Coordinates of C-alpha atoms in Angstrom, one line a residue:
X9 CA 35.1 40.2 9.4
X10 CA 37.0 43.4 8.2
X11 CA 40.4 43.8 6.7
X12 CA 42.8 45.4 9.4
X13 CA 45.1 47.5 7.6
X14 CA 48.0 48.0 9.8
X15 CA 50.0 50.3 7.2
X16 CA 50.0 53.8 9.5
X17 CA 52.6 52.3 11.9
X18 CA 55.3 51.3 8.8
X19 CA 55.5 54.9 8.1
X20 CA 57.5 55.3 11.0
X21 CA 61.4 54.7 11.3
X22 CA 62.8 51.4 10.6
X23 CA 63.7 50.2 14.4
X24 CA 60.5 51.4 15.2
X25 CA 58.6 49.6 12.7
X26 CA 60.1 46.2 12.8
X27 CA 59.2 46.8 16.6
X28 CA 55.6 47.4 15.9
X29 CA 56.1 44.3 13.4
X30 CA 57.6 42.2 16.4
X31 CA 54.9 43.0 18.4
X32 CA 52.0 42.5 16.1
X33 CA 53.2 38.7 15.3
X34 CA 54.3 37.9 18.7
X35 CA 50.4 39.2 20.0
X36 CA 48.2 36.1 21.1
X37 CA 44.7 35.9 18.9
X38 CA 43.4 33.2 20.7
X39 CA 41.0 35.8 22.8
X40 CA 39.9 37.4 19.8
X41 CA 35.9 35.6 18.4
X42 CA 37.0 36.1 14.8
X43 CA 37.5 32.1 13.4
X44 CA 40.1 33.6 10.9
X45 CA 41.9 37.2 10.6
X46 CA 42.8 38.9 7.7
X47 CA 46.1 41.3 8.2
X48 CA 48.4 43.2 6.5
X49 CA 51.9 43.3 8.2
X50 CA 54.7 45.0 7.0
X51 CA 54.8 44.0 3.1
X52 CA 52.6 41.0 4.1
X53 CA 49.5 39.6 3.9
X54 CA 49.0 37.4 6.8
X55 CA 46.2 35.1 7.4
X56 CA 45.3 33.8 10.8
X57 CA 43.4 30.6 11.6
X58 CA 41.2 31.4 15.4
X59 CA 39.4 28.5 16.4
X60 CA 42.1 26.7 19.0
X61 CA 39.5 25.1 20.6
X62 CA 38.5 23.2 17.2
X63 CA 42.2 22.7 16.3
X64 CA 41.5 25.6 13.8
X65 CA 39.4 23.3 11.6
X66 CA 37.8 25.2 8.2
X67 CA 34.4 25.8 7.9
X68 CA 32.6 27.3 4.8
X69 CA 32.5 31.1 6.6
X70 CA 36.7 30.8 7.1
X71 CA 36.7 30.1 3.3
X72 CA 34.3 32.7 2.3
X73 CA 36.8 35.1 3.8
X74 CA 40.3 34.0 2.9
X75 CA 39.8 33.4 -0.5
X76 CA 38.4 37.2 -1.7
X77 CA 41.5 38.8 0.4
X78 CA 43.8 36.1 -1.2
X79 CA 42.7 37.4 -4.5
X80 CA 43.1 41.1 -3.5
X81 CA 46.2 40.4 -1.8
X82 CA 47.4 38.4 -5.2
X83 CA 46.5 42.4 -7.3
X84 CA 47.5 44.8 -4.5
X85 CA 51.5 46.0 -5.6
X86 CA 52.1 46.8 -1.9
X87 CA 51.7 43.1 -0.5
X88 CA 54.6 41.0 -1.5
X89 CA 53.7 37.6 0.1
X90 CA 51.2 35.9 1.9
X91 CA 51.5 34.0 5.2
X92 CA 49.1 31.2 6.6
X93 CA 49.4 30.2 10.2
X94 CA 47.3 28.5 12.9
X95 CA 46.9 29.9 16.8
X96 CA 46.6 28.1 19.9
X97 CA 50.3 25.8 19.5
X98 CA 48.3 22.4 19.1
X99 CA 47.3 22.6 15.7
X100 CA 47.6 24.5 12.0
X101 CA 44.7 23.2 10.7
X102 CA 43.4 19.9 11.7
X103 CA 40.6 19.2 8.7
X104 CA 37.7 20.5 7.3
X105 CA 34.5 21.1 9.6
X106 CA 33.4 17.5 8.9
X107 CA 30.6 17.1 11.3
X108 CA 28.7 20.4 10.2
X109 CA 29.2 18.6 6.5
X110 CA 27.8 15.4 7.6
X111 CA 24.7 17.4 9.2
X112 CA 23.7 18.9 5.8
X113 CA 24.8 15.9 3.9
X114 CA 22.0 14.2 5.5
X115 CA 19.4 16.9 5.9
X116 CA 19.8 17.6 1.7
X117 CA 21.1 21.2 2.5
X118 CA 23.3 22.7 0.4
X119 CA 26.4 23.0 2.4
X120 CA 27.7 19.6 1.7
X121 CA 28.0 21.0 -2.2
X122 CA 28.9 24.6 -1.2
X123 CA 31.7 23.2 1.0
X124 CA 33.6 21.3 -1.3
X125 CA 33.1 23.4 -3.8
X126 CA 34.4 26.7 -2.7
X127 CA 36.9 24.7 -0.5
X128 CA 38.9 22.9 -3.7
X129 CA 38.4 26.7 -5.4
X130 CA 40.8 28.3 -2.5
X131 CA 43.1 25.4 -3.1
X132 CA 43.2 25.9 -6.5
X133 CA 44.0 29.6 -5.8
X134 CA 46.4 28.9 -3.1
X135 CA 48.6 26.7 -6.0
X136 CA 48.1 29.0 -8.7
X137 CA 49.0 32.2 -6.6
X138 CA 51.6 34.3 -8.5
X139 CA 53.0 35.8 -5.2
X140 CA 55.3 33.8 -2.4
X141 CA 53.2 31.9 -0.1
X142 CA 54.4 30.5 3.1
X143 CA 52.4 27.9 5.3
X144 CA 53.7 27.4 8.7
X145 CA 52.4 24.3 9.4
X146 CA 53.0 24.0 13.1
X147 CA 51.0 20.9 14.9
X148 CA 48.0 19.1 13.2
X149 CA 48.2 18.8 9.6
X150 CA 45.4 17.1 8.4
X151 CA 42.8 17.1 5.3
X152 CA 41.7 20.8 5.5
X153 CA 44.7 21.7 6.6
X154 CA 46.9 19.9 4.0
X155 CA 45.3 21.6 1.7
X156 CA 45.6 25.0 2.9
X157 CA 49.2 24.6 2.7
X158 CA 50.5 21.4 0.3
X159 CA 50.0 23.1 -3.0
X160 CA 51.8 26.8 -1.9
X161 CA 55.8 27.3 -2.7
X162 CA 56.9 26.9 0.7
X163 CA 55.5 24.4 3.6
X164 CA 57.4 24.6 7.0
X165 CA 57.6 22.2 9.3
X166 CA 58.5 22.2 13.3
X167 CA 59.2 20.0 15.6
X168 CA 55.3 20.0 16.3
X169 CA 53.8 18.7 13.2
X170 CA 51.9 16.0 12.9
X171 CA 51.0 15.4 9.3
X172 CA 48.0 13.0 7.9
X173 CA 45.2 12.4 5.4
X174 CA 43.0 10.0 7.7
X175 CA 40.1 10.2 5.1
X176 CA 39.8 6.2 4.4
X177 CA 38.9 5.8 8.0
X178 CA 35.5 7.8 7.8
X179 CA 34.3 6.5 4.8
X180 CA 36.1 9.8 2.5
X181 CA 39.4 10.3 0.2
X182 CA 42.5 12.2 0.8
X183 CA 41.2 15.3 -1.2
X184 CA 42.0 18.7 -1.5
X185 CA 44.3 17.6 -4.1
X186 CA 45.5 14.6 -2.6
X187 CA 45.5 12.8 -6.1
X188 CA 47.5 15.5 -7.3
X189 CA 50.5 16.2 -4.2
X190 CA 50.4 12.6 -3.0
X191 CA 51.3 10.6 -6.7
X192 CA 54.6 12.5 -7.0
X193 CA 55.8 11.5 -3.6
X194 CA 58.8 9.7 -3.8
X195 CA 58.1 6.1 -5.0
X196 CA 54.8 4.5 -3.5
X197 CA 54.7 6.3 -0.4
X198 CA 51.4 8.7 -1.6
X199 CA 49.5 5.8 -1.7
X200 CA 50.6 3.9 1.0
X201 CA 50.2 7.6 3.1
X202 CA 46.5 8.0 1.4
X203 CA 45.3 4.4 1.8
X204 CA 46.7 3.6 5.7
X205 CA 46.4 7.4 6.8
X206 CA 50.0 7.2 8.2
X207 CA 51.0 10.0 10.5
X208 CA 54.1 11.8 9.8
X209 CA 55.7 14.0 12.6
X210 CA 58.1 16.8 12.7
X211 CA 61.4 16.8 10.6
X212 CA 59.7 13.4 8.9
X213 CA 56.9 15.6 7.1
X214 CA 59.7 17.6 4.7
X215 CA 61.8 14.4 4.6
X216 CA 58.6 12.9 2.9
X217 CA 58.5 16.0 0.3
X218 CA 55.6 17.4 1.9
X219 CA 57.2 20.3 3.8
X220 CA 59.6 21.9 2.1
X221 CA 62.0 23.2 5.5
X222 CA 62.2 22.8 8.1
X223 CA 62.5 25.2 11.4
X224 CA 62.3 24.5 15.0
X225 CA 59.0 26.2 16.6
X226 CA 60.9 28.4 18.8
X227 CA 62.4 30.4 15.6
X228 CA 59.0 30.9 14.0
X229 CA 58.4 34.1 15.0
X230 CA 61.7 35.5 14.3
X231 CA 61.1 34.1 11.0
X232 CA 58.0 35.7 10.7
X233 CA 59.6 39.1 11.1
X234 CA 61.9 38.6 8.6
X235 CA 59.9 37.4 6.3
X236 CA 56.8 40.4 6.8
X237 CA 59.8 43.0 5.8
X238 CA 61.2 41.2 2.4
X239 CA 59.6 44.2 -0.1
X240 CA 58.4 42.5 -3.5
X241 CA 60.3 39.2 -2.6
X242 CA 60.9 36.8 -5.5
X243 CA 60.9 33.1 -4.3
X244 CA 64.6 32.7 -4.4
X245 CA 64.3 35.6 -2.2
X246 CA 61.9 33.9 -0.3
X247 CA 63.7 30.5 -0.3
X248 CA 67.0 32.0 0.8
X249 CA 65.6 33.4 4.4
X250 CA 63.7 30.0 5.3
X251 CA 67.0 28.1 4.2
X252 CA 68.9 30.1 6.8
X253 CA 66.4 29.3 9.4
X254 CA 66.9 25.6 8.8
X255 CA 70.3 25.3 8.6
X256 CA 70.0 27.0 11.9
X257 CA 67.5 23.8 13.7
X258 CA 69.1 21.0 14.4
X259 CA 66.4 19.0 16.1
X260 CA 66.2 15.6 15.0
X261 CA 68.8 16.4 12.1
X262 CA 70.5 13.0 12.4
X263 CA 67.4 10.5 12.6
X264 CA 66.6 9.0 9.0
X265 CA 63.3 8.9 7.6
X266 CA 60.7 7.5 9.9
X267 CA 59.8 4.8 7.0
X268 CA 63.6 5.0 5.2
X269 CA 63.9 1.1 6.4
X270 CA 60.4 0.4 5.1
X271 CA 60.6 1.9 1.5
X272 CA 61.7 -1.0 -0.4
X273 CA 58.9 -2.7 0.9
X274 CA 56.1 0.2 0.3
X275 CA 57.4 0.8 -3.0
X276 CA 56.9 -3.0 -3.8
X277 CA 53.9 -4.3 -1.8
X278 CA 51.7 -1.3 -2.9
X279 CA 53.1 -2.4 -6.7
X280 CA 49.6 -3.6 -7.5
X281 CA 46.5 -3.3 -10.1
X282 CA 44.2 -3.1 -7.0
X283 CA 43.8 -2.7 -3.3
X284 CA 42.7 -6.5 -3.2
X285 CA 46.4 -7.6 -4.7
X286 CA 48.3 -5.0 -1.9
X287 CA 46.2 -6.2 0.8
X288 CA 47.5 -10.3 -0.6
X289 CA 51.0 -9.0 -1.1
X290 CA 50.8 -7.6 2.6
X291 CA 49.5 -10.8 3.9
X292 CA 52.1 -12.9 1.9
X293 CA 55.2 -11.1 2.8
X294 CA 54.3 -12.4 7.1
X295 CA 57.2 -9.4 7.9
X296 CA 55.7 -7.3 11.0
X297 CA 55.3 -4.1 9.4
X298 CA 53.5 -5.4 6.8
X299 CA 51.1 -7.1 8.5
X300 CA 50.3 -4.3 10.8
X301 CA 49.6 -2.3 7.1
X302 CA 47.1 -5.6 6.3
X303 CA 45.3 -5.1 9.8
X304 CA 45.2 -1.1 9.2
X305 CA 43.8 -1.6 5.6
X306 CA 41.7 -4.0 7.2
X307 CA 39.6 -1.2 9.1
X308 CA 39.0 1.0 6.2
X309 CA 36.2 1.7 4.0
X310 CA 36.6 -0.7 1.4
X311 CA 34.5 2.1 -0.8
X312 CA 37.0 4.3 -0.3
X313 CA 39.9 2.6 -0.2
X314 CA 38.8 1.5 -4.0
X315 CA 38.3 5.2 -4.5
X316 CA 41.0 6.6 -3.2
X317 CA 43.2 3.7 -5.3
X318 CA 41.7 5.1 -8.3
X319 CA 41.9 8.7 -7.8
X320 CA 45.9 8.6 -7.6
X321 CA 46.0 6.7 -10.4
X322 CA 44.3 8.9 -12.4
X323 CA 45.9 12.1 -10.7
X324 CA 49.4 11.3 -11.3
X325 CA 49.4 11.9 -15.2
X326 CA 46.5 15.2 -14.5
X327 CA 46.4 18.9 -13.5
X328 CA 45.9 20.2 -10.3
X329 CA 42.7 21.4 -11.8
X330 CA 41.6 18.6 -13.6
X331 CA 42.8 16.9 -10.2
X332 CA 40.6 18.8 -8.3
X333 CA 37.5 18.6 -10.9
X334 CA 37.7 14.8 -10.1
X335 CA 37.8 15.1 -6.5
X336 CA 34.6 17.3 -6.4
X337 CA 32.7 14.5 -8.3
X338 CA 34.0 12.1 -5.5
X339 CA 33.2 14.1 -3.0
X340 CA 29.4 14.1 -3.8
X341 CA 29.3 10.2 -5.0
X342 CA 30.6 9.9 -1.0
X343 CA 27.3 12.7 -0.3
X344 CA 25.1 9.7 -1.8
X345 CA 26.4 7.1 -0.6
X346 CA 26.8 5.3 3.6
X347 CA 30.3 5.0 5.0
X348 CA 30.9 8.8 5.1
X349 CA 28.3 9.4 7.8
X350 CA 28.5 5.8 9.2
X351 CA 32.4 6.9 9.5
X352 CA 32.0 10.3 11.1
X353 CA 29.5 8.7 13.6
X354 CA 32.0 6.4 14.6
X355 CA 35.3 7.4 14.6
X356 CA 34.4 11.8 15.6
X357 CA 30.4 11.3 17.3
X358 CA 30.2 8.3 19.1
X359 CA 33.6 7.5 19.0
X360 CA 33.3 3.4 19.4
X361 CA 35.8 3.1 16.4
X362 CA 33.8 0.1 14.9
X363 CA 32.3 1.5 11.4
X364 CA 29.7 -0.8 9.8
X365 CA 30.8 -0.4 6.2
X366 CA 28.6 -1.4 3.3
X367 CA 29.9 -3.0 1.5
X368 CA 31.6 -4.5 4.1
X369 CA 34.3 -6.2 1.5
X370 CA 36.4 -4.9 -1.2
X371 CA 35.8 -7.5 -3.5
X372 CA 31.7 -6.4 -2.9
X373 CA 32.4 -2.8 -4.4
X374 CA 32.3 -2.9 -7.6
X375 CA 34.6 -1.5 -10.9
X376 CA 31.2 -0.3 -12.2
X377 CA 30.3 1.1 -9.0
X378 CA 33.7 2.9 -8.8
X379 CA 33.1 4.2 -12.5
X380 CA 30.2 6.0 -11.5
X381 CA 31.6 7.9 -8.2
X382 CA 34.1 9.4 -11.2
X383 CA 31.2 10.4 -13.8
X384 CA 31.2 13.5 -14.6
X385 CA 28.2 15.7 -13.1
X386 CA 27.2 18.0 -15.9
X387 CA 26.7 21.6 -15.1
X388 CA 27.4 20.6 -11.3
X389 CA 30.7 19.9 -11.6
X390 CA 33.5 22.2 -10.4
X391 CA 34.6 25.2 -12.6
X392 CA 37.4 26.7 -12.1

C-alpha cells in the first residue's frame, strides 16, 4: 500500500490542526481493505494494524510493509516518534498468521523461512529503533503481537489487554524474543509465563513488567493526540505525557498482582535443572495452584516445553540479537519436526484440543535431540 502523507493539513493554525489531528485518530479503519496503514500524523509516524476480523494477526505482506517505513520513519528529521496500534477494540495483535505458516511448512514453500525470518528482523528493528516508540496494546496480546510491541520503550496497557505467549500448546516456543523479554521478568515468572502460557489481563500485564503504563481505554485517543504533537520528543519527554495519563486511570489500581500470592511458589517450583524436576516439584508440593500448573504442563508439547526451557536459559545471559539468531534456528527445527502442525490442527483447525505429541513424554525427547534444534544453520541462519 502507499504512504499517506497527511502534512498539508499541519500547515494550518494550531486549533485547527490538532482538530484535523483529533479527527484523523478518532476515524474508524476497520472499512478500509488495507491489512495495515502507514501514516504520518502530526510529528508522527503511526502504524495501523486492519484485519479486525483476524484479531489483526501478522502476515508476511503486513511485515513487508511496516518495516521499510519503520526504517524511513527512523532517517526522516520531521517524524519524532512512532506509534503502533490495532483496530477493531478486540485485539492489538493476536499472533502471527500461524495457519498460512503451517500450509507452507508442509507444502516445502518458502514462507515458513521467509516468515520468521523477516518477522524476528522487524523486531529487531522495533528494539533497536533510535526514535520513541509507543505500542498501545489494547486487547489480545499474543505471540505476533508481543513482539510488535515488548521490545519498544513504551508498552501501554488498558483495561482490555489480554496478554499471552500460548506457543507450548501448538507444538512452538514463545519467540519473537521471548528468550530475551521473558528471563528478566521478575524472579521465575518468564518461565513459568512461557512454559504454562498464562494469560495476563489488564493492569496485571505492566504489573508483570511487560507494559510499561498503564491507561484506561477510554483515554487512548486523547493520548494519542498528545502524543502525535510532541515535536522531536526525547523519551523523558515521552515518558512524562503517558505518566500523566496513568496517574489519571484508576481502574483496578488497588488489586495486587494477579499471581503476587503465588510468587514464592513460582519462583521456587520452577527452581529446576529441567522441566521433568518442575513438573515433580509441582506434583510434590499437593497445594491447588500447583497442581493445576502440573495438569497445564501436562498438555503441552513435551518438545517444546524442553525447548522452550532451554531457550531462556540460554537468552538470559545473550543479546537481543543473538536472542533472536537462536530463535530463528528453533523456529525451523519446529519446520522439521510434528507437534507444530499436529498442534495447529488441534487446538486453531479442528479444534478438538487433544494433540497427539510425539514424543508423547518428556523424558522421550532427548538432550541430543534438543542440541540439534539449537545448531547453528550455516549460511541459513538469521543475519541481522
Amino acid at each position: 500500500m502507499s504512504v499517506t502523507l497527511i502534512n498539508s493539513s499541519f500547515r494550518l493554525r494550531p486549533l485547527c490542526r490538532v482538530r484535523a489531528i483529533q479527527h484523523h485518530l478518532m476515524s474508524n479503519h476497520a472499512g478500509s481493505e488495507a491489512e495495515v496503514l502507514l501514516e504520518r500524523v502530526g510529528n508522527a509516524g503511526v502504524i495501523t494494524l486492519n484485519r479486525p476480523k483476524a484479531l489483526n494477526a501478522l502476515n508476511l505482506s503486513m511485515i513487508r510493509q511496516i518495516y521499510p517505513q519503520l526504517k524511513k520513519w527512523e532517517k526522516d528529521p520531521d517524524t519524532g516518534i512512532v506509534i503502533i496500534k490495532g483496530v477493531g477494540g478486540k485485539a492489538f495483535c493476536a499472533g502471527g498468521d500461524i495457519r498460512a505458516v503451517t500450509e507452507a511448512g508442509r507444502s516445502g514453500g518458502t514462507l515458513a523461512q521467509d516468515f520468521f525470518r523477516e518477522e524476528y528482523i522487524l523486531n529487531n528493528a522495533i528494539g533497536t529503533l533510535k526514535k520513541p516508540y509507543v505500542a498501545i496494546i489494547d486487547g489480545i496480546t499474543m505471540g505476533g503481537g508481543v513482539g510488535l510491541s515488548v521490545h519498544g520503550q513504551f508498552r501501554v496497557a488498558t483495561e482490555r489487554t489480554v496478554f499471552a505467549m500460548p506457543e507450548t500448546a501448538i507444538g512452538l516456543f514463545p519467540d519473537v524474543g521471548g528468550g530475551y523479554f521473558l528471563p528478566r521478568l521478575q524472579g521465575k515468572l518468564g518461565l513459568f509465563l512461557a512454559l504454562t502460557g498464562f494469560r495476563l489481563k489488564g493492569r496485571h500485564v505492566q504489573r508483570a513488567g511487560i507494559a510499561s503504563h498503564f491507561v484506561e481505554s477510554q483515554k487512548i485517543t486523547s493520548l494519542e493526540n498528545d502524543l502525535v504533537v510532541l515535536k522531536a520528543p526525547s523519551n523523558e519527554d515521552v515518558a512524562e505525557v503517558l505518566n500523566s495519563y496513568q496517574k489519571q486511570s484508576n481502574l483496578d489500581e488497588e488489586k495486587p498482582f494477579i499471581l503476587s500470592e503465588h510468587m514464592d511458589k513460582i519462583n521456587s517450583l520452577f527452581e529446576a535443572s529441567s522441566v521433568e524436576e518442575i513438573k515433580l516439584k509441582l506434583k510434590k508440593d499437593g497445594s491447588s495452584f500447583a497442581q493445576k500448573q502440573f495438569e497445564t504442563l501436562s498438555k503441552m508439547s513435551p518438545t517444546s516445553l524442553k525447548i522452550t526451557f532451554r531457550q531462556l536459559q540460554a537468552g538470559a545471559s545473550m543479546s537481543l540479537q543473538d536472542v533472536l539468531v537462536m530463535e530463528y534456528r528453533l523456529s525451523q527445527a519446529c519446520m522439521r519436526g510434528q507437534d507444530f502442525y499436529e498442534g495447529v490442527r488441534a487446538v486453531l483447525i479442528d479444534k478438538d484440543q487433544s494433540p497427539k505429541w510425539w514424543p508423547a513424554a518428556l523424558e522421550e525427547v532427548t538432550d541430543e535431540f534438543v542440541d540439534s534444534c539449537f545448531k547453528s544453520l550455516g549460511g541459513n541462519d538469521l543475519s541481522l
